[in-house]
Backbone atoms as SQL, in Angstrom:
CREATE TABLE atoms (id INTEGER PRIMARY KEY, chain TEXT, resi INTEGER, resn TEXT, atom TEXT, x REAL, y REAL, z REAL);
INSERT INTO atoms VALUES
  (1, 'A', 1, 'UNK', 'N', -54.034, 64.954, 24.530),
  (2, 'A', 1, 'UNK', 'CA', -54.219, 63.759, 25.315),
  (3, 'A', 1, 'UNK', 'C', -52.908, 62.993, 25.381),
  (4, 'A', 2, 'UNK', 'N', -52.623, 62.419, 26.511),
  (5, 'A', 2, 'UNK', 'CA', -51.370, 61.698, 26.673),
  (6, 'A', 2, 'UNK', 'C', -51.494, 60.269, 26.158),
  (7, 'A', 3, 'UNK', 'N', -50.354, 59.648, 25.976),
  (8, 'A', 3, 'UNK', 'CA', -50.316, 58.269, 25.504),
  (9, 'A', 3, 'UNK', 'C', -50.986, 57.336, 26.494),
  (10, 'A', 4, 'UNK', 'N', -50.830, 57.615, 27.768),
  (11, 'A', 4, 'UNK', 'CA', -51.424, 56.759, 28.790),
  (12, 'A', 4, 'UNK', 'C', -52.949, 56.753, 28.696),
  (13, 'A', 5, 'UNK', 'N', -53.534, 57.794, 28.158),
  (14, 'A', 5, 'UNK', 'CA', -54.993, 57.852, 28.019),
  (15, 'A', 5, 'UNK', 'C', -55.462, 57.428, 26.633),
  (16, 'A', 6, 'UNK', 'N', -54.637, 57.643, 25.618),
  (17, 'A', 6, 'UNK', 'CA', -55.062, 57.337, 24.261),
  (18, 'A', 6, 'UNK', 'C', -54.992, 55.855, 23.930),
  (19, 'A', 7, 'UNK', 'N', -53.995, 55.160, 24.450),
  (20, 'A', 7, 'UNK', 'CA', -53.851, 53.753, 24.090),
  (21, 'A', 7, 'UNK', 'C', -54.994, 52.887, 24.624),
  (22, 'A', 8, 'UNK', 'N', -55.444, 53.041, 25.875),
  (23, 'A', 8, 'UNK', 'CA', -56.612, 52.256, 26.294),
  (24, 'A', 8, 'UNK', 'C', -57.870, 52.576, 25.485),
  (25, 'A', 9, 'UNK', 'N', -58.024, 53.822, 25.071),
  (26, 'A', 9, 'UNK', 'CA', -59.145, 54.192, 24.218),
  (27, 'A', 9, 'UNK', 'C', -59.055, 53.480, 22.867),
  (28, 'A', 10, 'UNK', 'N', -57.853, 53.435, 22.301),
  (29, 'A', 10, 'UNK', 'CA', -57.651, 52.759, 21.022),
  (30, 'A', 10, 'UNK', 'C', -57.934, 51.264, 21.144),
  (31, 'A', 11, 'UNK', 'N', -57.450, 50.644, 22.207),
  (32, 'A', 11, 'UNK', 'CA', -57.683, 49.213, 22.416),
  (33, 'A', 11, 'UNK', 'C', -59.169, 48.947, 22.627),
  (34, 'A', 12, 'UNK', 'N', -59.840, 49.804, 23.365),
  (35, 'A', 12, 'UNK', 'CA', -61.273, 49.641, 23.597),
  (36, 'A', 12, 'UNK', 'C', -62.082, 49.758, 22.318),
  (37, 'A', 13, 'UNK', 'N', -61.777, 50.765, 21.503),
  (38, 'A', 13, 'UNK', 'CA', -62.474, 50.923, 20.224),
  (39, 'A', 13, 'UNK', 'C', -62.261, 49.717, 19.330),
  (40, 'A', 14, 'UNK', 'N', -61.017, 49.260, 19.259),
  (41, 'A', 14, 'UNK', 'CA', -60.707, 48.109, 18.419),
  (42, 'A', 14, 'UNK', 'C', -61.431, 46.863, 18.919),
  (43, 'A', 15, 'UNK', 'N', -61.453, 46.666, 20.232),
  (44, 'A', 15, 'UNK', 'CA', -62.125, 45.490, 20.800),
  (45, 'A', 15, 'UNK', 'C', -63.628, 45.524, 20.541),
  (46, 'A', 16, 'UNK', 'N', -64.247, 46.678, 20.681),
  (47, 'A', 16, 'UNK', 'CA', -65.684, 46.806, 20.396),
  (48, 'A', 16, 'UNK', 'C', -65.971, 46.471, 18.938),
  (49, 'A', 17, 'UNK', 'N', -65.129, 46.957, 18.056),
  (50, 'A', 17, 'UNK', 'CA', -65.309, 46.664, 16.641),
  (51, 'A', 17, 'UNK', 'C', -65.134, 45.191, 16.323),
  (52, 'A', 18, 'UNK', 'N', -64.156, 44.547, 16.945),
  (53, 'A', 18, 'UNK', 'CA', -63.932, 43.117, 16.700),
  (54, 'A', 18, 'UNK', 'C', -65.090, 42.294, 17.241),
  (55, 'A', 19, 'UNK', 'N', -65.597, 42.647, 18.402),
  (56, 'A', 19, 'UNK', 'CA', -66.746, 41.931, 18.957),
  (57, 'A', 19, 'UNK', 'C', -67.956, 42.081, 18.033),
  (58, 'A', 20, 'UNK', 'N', -68.162, 43.256, 17.482),
  (59, 'A', 20, 'UNK', 'CA', -69.277, 43.466, 16.559),
  (60, 'A', 20, 'UNK', 'C', -69.081, 42.656, 15.277),
  (61, 'A', 21, 'UNK', 'N', -67.851, 42.573, 14.780),
  (62, 'A', 21, 'UNK', 'CA', -67.590, 41.773, 13.594),
  (63, 'A', 21, 'UNK', 'C', -67.826, 40.293, 13.851),
  (64, 'A', 22, 'UNK', 'N', -67.398, 39.805, 15.001),
  (65, 'A', 22, 'UNK', 'CA', -67.628, 38.403, 15.356),
  (66, 'A', 22, 'UNK', 'C', -69.124, 38.142, 15.481),
  (67, 'A', 23, 'UNK', 'N', -69.856, 39.074, 16.052),
  (68, 'A', 23, 'UNK', 'CA', -71.309, 38.921, 16.177),
  (69, 'A', 23, 'UNK', 'C', -71.967, 38.875, 14.803),
  (70, 'A', 24, 'UNK', 'N', -71.460, 39.674, 13.868),
  (71, 'A', 24, 'UNK', 'CA', -72.030, 39.653, 12.518),
  (72, 'A', 24, 'UNK', 'C', -71.873, 38.286, 11.874),
  (73, 'A', 25, 'UNK', 'N', -70.711, 37.661, 12.043),
  (74, 'A', 25, 'UNK', 'CA', -70.483, 36.362, 11.436),
  (75, 'A', 25, 'UNK', 'C', -71.167, 35.243, 12.210),
  (76, 'A', 26, 'UNK', 'N', -71.290, 35.384, 13.513),
  (77, 'A', 26, 'UNK', 'CA', -71.900, 34.326, 14.314),
  (78, 'A', 26, 'UNK', 'C', -73.416, 34.293, 14.164),
  (79, 'A', 27, 'UNK', 'N', -74.055, 35.447, 14.201),
  (80, 'A', 27, 'UNK', 'CA', -75.511, 35.513, 14.153),
  (81, 'A', 27, 'UNK', 'C', -76.020, 35.541, 12.716),
  (82, 'A', 28, 'UNK', 'N', -75.337, 36.246, 11.878),
  (83, 'A', 28, 'UNK', 'CA', -75.783, 36.380, 10.496),
  (84, 'A', 28, 'UNK', 'C', -76.385, 37.738, 10.239),
  (85, 'A', 29, 'UNK', 'N', -76.495, 38.087, 9.003),
  (86, 'A', 29, 'UNK', 'CA', -76.940, 39.413, 8.610),
  (87, 'A', 29, 'UNK', 'C', -78.381, 39.744, 8.992),
  (88, 'A', 30, 'UNK', 'N', -79.362, 38.845, 8.784),
  (89, 'A', 30, 'UNK', 'CA', -80.742, 39.253, 9.049),
  (90, 'A', 30, 'UNK', 'C', -81.089, 39.415, 10.519),
  (91, 'A', 31, 'UNK', 'N', -80.275, 38.859, 11.417),
  (92, 'A', 31, 'UNK', 'CA', -80.642, 38.883, 12.823),
  (93, 'A', 31, 'UNK', 'C', -80.103, 40.041, 13.634),
  (94, 'A', 32, 'UNK', 'N', -79.384, 40.954, 13.012),
  (95, 'A', 32, 'UNK', 'CA', -78.753, 42.033, 13.769),
  (96, 'A', 32, 'UNK', 'C', -79.245, 43.401, 13.291),
  (97, 'A', 33, 'UNK', 'N', -79.325, 44.361, 14.216),
  (98, 'A', 33, 'UNK', 'CA', -79.692, 45.720, 13.808),
  (99, 'A', 33, 'UNK', 'C', -78.534, 46.421, 13.093),
  (100, 'A', 34, 'UNK', 'N', -78.850, 47.512, 12.462),
  (101, 'A', 34, 'UNK', 'CA', -77.861, 48.233, 11.670),
  (102, 'A', 34, 'UNK', 'C', -76.721, 48.828, 12.471),
  (103, 'A', 35, 'UNK', 'N', -76.963, 49.175, 13.731),
  (104, 'A', 35, 'UNK', 'CA', -75.893, 49.802, 14.513),
  (105, 'A', 35, 'UNK', 'C', -74.763, 48.819, 14.802),
  (106, 'A', 36, 'UNK', 'N', -75.040, 47.521, 14.784),
  (107, 'A', 36, 'UNK', 'CA', -73.970, 46.539, 14.987),
  (108, 'A', 36, 'UNK', 'C', -73.022, 46.563, 13.791),
  (109, 'A', 37, 'UNK', 'N', -73.581, 46.693, 12.601),
  (110, 'A', 37, 'UNK', 'CA', -72.750, 46.796, 11.412),
  (111, 'A', 37, 'UNK', 'C', -71.907, 48.069, 11.438),
  (112, 'A', 38, 'UNK', 'N', -72.512, 49.158, 11.883),
  (113, 'A', 38, 'UNK', 'CA', -71.775, 50.420, 11.978),
  (114, 'A', 38, 'UNK', 'C', -70.630, 50.312, 12.977),
  (115, 'A', 39, 'UNK', 'N', -70.878, 49.670, 14.116),
  (116, 'A', 39, 'UNK', 'CA', -69.805, 49.476, 15.099),
  (117, 'A', 39, 'UNK', 'C', -68.673, 48.645, 14.516),
  (118, 'A', 40, 'UNK', 'N', -69.033, 47.563, 13.842),
  (119, 'A', 40, 'UNK', 'CA', -68.015, 46.674, 13.289),
  (120, 'A', 40, 'UNK', 'C', -67.190, 47.323, 12.200),
  (121, 'A', 41, 'UNK', 'N', -67.833, 48.141, 11.377),
  (122, 'A', 41, 'UNK', 'CA', -67.129, 48.718, 10.241),
  (123, 'A', 41, 'UNK', 'C', -66.432, 50.032, 10.567),
  (124, 'A', 42, 'UNK', 'N', -66.779, 50.664, 11.677),
  (125, 'A', 42, 'UNK', 'CA', -66.166, 51.944, 12.009),
  (126, 'A', 42, 'UNK', 'C', -65.199, 51.871, 13.200),
  (127, 'A', 43, 'UNK', 'N', -65.544, 51.092, 14.211),
  (128, 'A', 43, 'UNK', 'CA', -64.733, 51.087, 15.434),
  (129, 'A', 43, 'UNK', 'C', -63.413, 50.347, 15.269),
  (130, 'A', 44, 'UNK', 'N', -63.405, 49.245, 14.541),
  (131, 'A', 44, 'UNK', 'CA', -62.155, 48.496, 14.369),
  (132, 'A', 44, 'UNK', 'C', -61.079, 49.326, 13.659),
  (133, 'A', 45, 'UNK', 'N', -61.370, 49.896, 12.490),
  (134, 'A', 45, 'UNK', 'CA', -60.332, 50.699, 11.844),
  (135, 'A', 45, 'UNK', 'C', -59.985, 51.964, 12.626),
  (136, 'A', 46, 'UNK', 'N', -60.979, 52.563, 13.282),
  (137, 'A', 46, 'UNK', 'CA', -60.701, 53.775, 14.061),
  (138, 'A', 46, 'UNK', 'C', -59.788, 53.455, 15.239),
  (139, 'A', 47, 'UNK', 'N', -60.038, 52.348, 15.924),
  (140, 'A', 47, 'UNK', 'CA', -59.180, 51.949, 17.042),
  (141, 'A', 47, 'UNK', 'C', -57.781, 51.602, 16.590),
  (142, 'A', 48, 'UNK', 'N', -57.679, 50.899, 15.465),
  (143, 'A', 48, 'UNK', 'CA', -56.359, 50.555, 14.936),
  (144, 'A', 48, 'UNK', 'C', -55.589, 51.810, 14.542),
  (145, 'A', 49, 'UNK', 'N', -56.246, 52.725, 13.849),
  (146, 'A', 49, 'UNK', 'CA', -55.581, 53.967, 13.435),
  (147, 'A', 49, 'UNK', 'C', -55.158, 54.800, 14.642),
  (148, 'A', 50, 'UNK', 'N', -56.018, 54.900, 15.639),
  (149, 'A', 50, 'UNK', 'CA', -55.668, 55.661, 16.837),
  (150, 'A', 50, 'UNK', 'C', -54.484, 55.025, 17.565),
  (151, 'A', 51, 'UNK', 'N', -54.449, 53.702, 17.612),
  (152, 'A', 51, 'UNK', 'CA', -53.323, 53.011, 18.250),
  (153, 'A', 51, 'UNK', 'C', -52.013, 53.248, 17.514),
  (154, 'A', 52, 'UNK', 'N', -52.053, 53.175, 16.197),
  (155, 'A', 52, 'UNK', 'CA', -50.842, 53.413, 15.403),
  (156, 'A', 52, 'UNK', 'C', -50.376, 54.848, 15.559),
  (157, 'A', 53, 'UNK', 'N', -51.300, 55.790, 15.499),
  (158, 'A', 53, 'UNK', 'CA', -50.938, 57.204, 15.672),
  (159, 'A', 53, 'UNK', 'C', -50.345, 57.451, 17.055),
  (160, 'A', 54, 'UNK', 'N', -50.916, 56.807, 18.070),
  (161, 'A', 54, 'UNK', 'CA', -50.412, 56.969, 19.436),
  (162, 'A', 54, 'UNK', 'C', -49.000, 56.440, 19.575),
  (163, 'A', 55, 'UNK', 'N', -48.737, 55.273, 19.001),
  (164, 'A', 55, 'UNK', 'CA', -47.398, 54.686, 19.094),
  (165, 'A', 55, 'UNK', 'C', -46.379, 55.533, 18.346),
  (166, 'A', 56, 'UNK', 'N', -46.743, 56.000, 17.159),
  (167, 'A', 56, 'UNK', 'CA', -45.818, 56.845, 16.390),
  (168, 'A', 56, 'UNK', 'C', -45.568, 58.160, 17.117),
  (169, 'A', 57, 'UNK', 'N', -46.616, 58.744, 17.647),
  (170, 'A', 57, 'UNK', 'CA', -46.472, 60.008, 18.375),
  (171, 'A', 57, 'UNK', 'C', -45.602, 59.846, 19.620),
  (172, 'A', 58, 'UNK', 'N', -45.767, 58.720, 20.307),
  (173, 'A', 58, 'UNK', 'CA', -44.973, 58.477, 21.507),
  (174, 'A', 58, 'UNK', 'C', -43.512, 58.207, 21.165),
  (175, 'A', 59, 'UNK', 'N', -43.259, 57.556, 20.052),
  (176, 'A', 59, 'UNK', 'CA', -41.883, 57.243, 19.695),
  (177, 'A', 59, 'UNK', 'C', -41.132, 58.473, 19.208),
  (178, 'A', 60, 'UNK', 'N', -41.827, 59.469, 18.725),
  (179, 'A', 60, 'UNK', 'CA', -41.169, 60.676, 18.223),
  (180, 'A', 60, 'UNK', 'C', -40.992, 61.744, 19.298),
  (181, 'A', 61, 'UNK', 'N', -41.606, 61.529, 20.437),
  (182, 'A', 61, 'UNK', 'CA', -41.509, 62.513, 21.514),
  (183, 'A', 61, 'UNK', 'C', -40.094, 62.513, 22.086),
  (184, 'A', 62, 'UNK', 'N', -39.493, 63.686, 22.236),
  (185, 'A', 62, 'UNK', 'CA', -38.137, 63.719, 22.808),
  (186, 'A', 62, 'UNK', 'C', -38.154, 63.269, 24.273),
  (187, 'A', 63, 'UNK', 'N', -37.210, 62.461, 24.596),
  (188, 'A', 63, 'UNK', 'CA', -37.101, 61.942, 25.953),
  (189, 'A', 63, 'UNK', 'C', -36.307, 62.907, 26.822),
  (190, 'A', 64, 'UNK', 'N', -36.624, 62.915, 28.099),
  (191, 'A', 64, 'UNK', 'CA', -35.884, 63.760, 29.038),
  (192, 'A', 64, 'UNK', 'C', -34.492, 63.175, 29.256),
  (193, 'A', 65, 'UNK', 'N', -33.530, 64.033, 29.363),
  (194, 'A', 65, 'UNK', 'CA', -32.151, 63.562, 29.599),
  (195, 'A', 65, 'UNK', 'C', -31.990, 63.036, 30.996),
  (196, 'A', 66, 'UNK', 'N', -31.309, 61.949, 31.094),
  (197, 'A', 66, 'UNK', 'CA', -31.004, 61.404, 32.424),
  (198, 'A', 66, 'UNK', 'C', -29.511, 61.610, 32.674),
  (199, 'A', 67, 'UNK', 'N', -29.235, 62.049, 33.851),
  (200, 'A', 67, 'UNK', 'CA', -27.811, 62.146, 34.170),
  (201, 'A', 67, 'UNK', 'C', -27.406, 63.411, 34.813);
């Protein structure tokens, strides 16, 4: 997968996880189903890790010579 496709996926995963975490704190524990907790605890770190891996992978890719 290219960087152009991986970075929006990483940002989307991270955003979904952050929204779930905010919902957990705003609504409270008893009012939410279990899948919201799973989204909050899995999507945020997964999106962050994918974003970091994408940036590192893109920075190590050899650039085409110009000239």
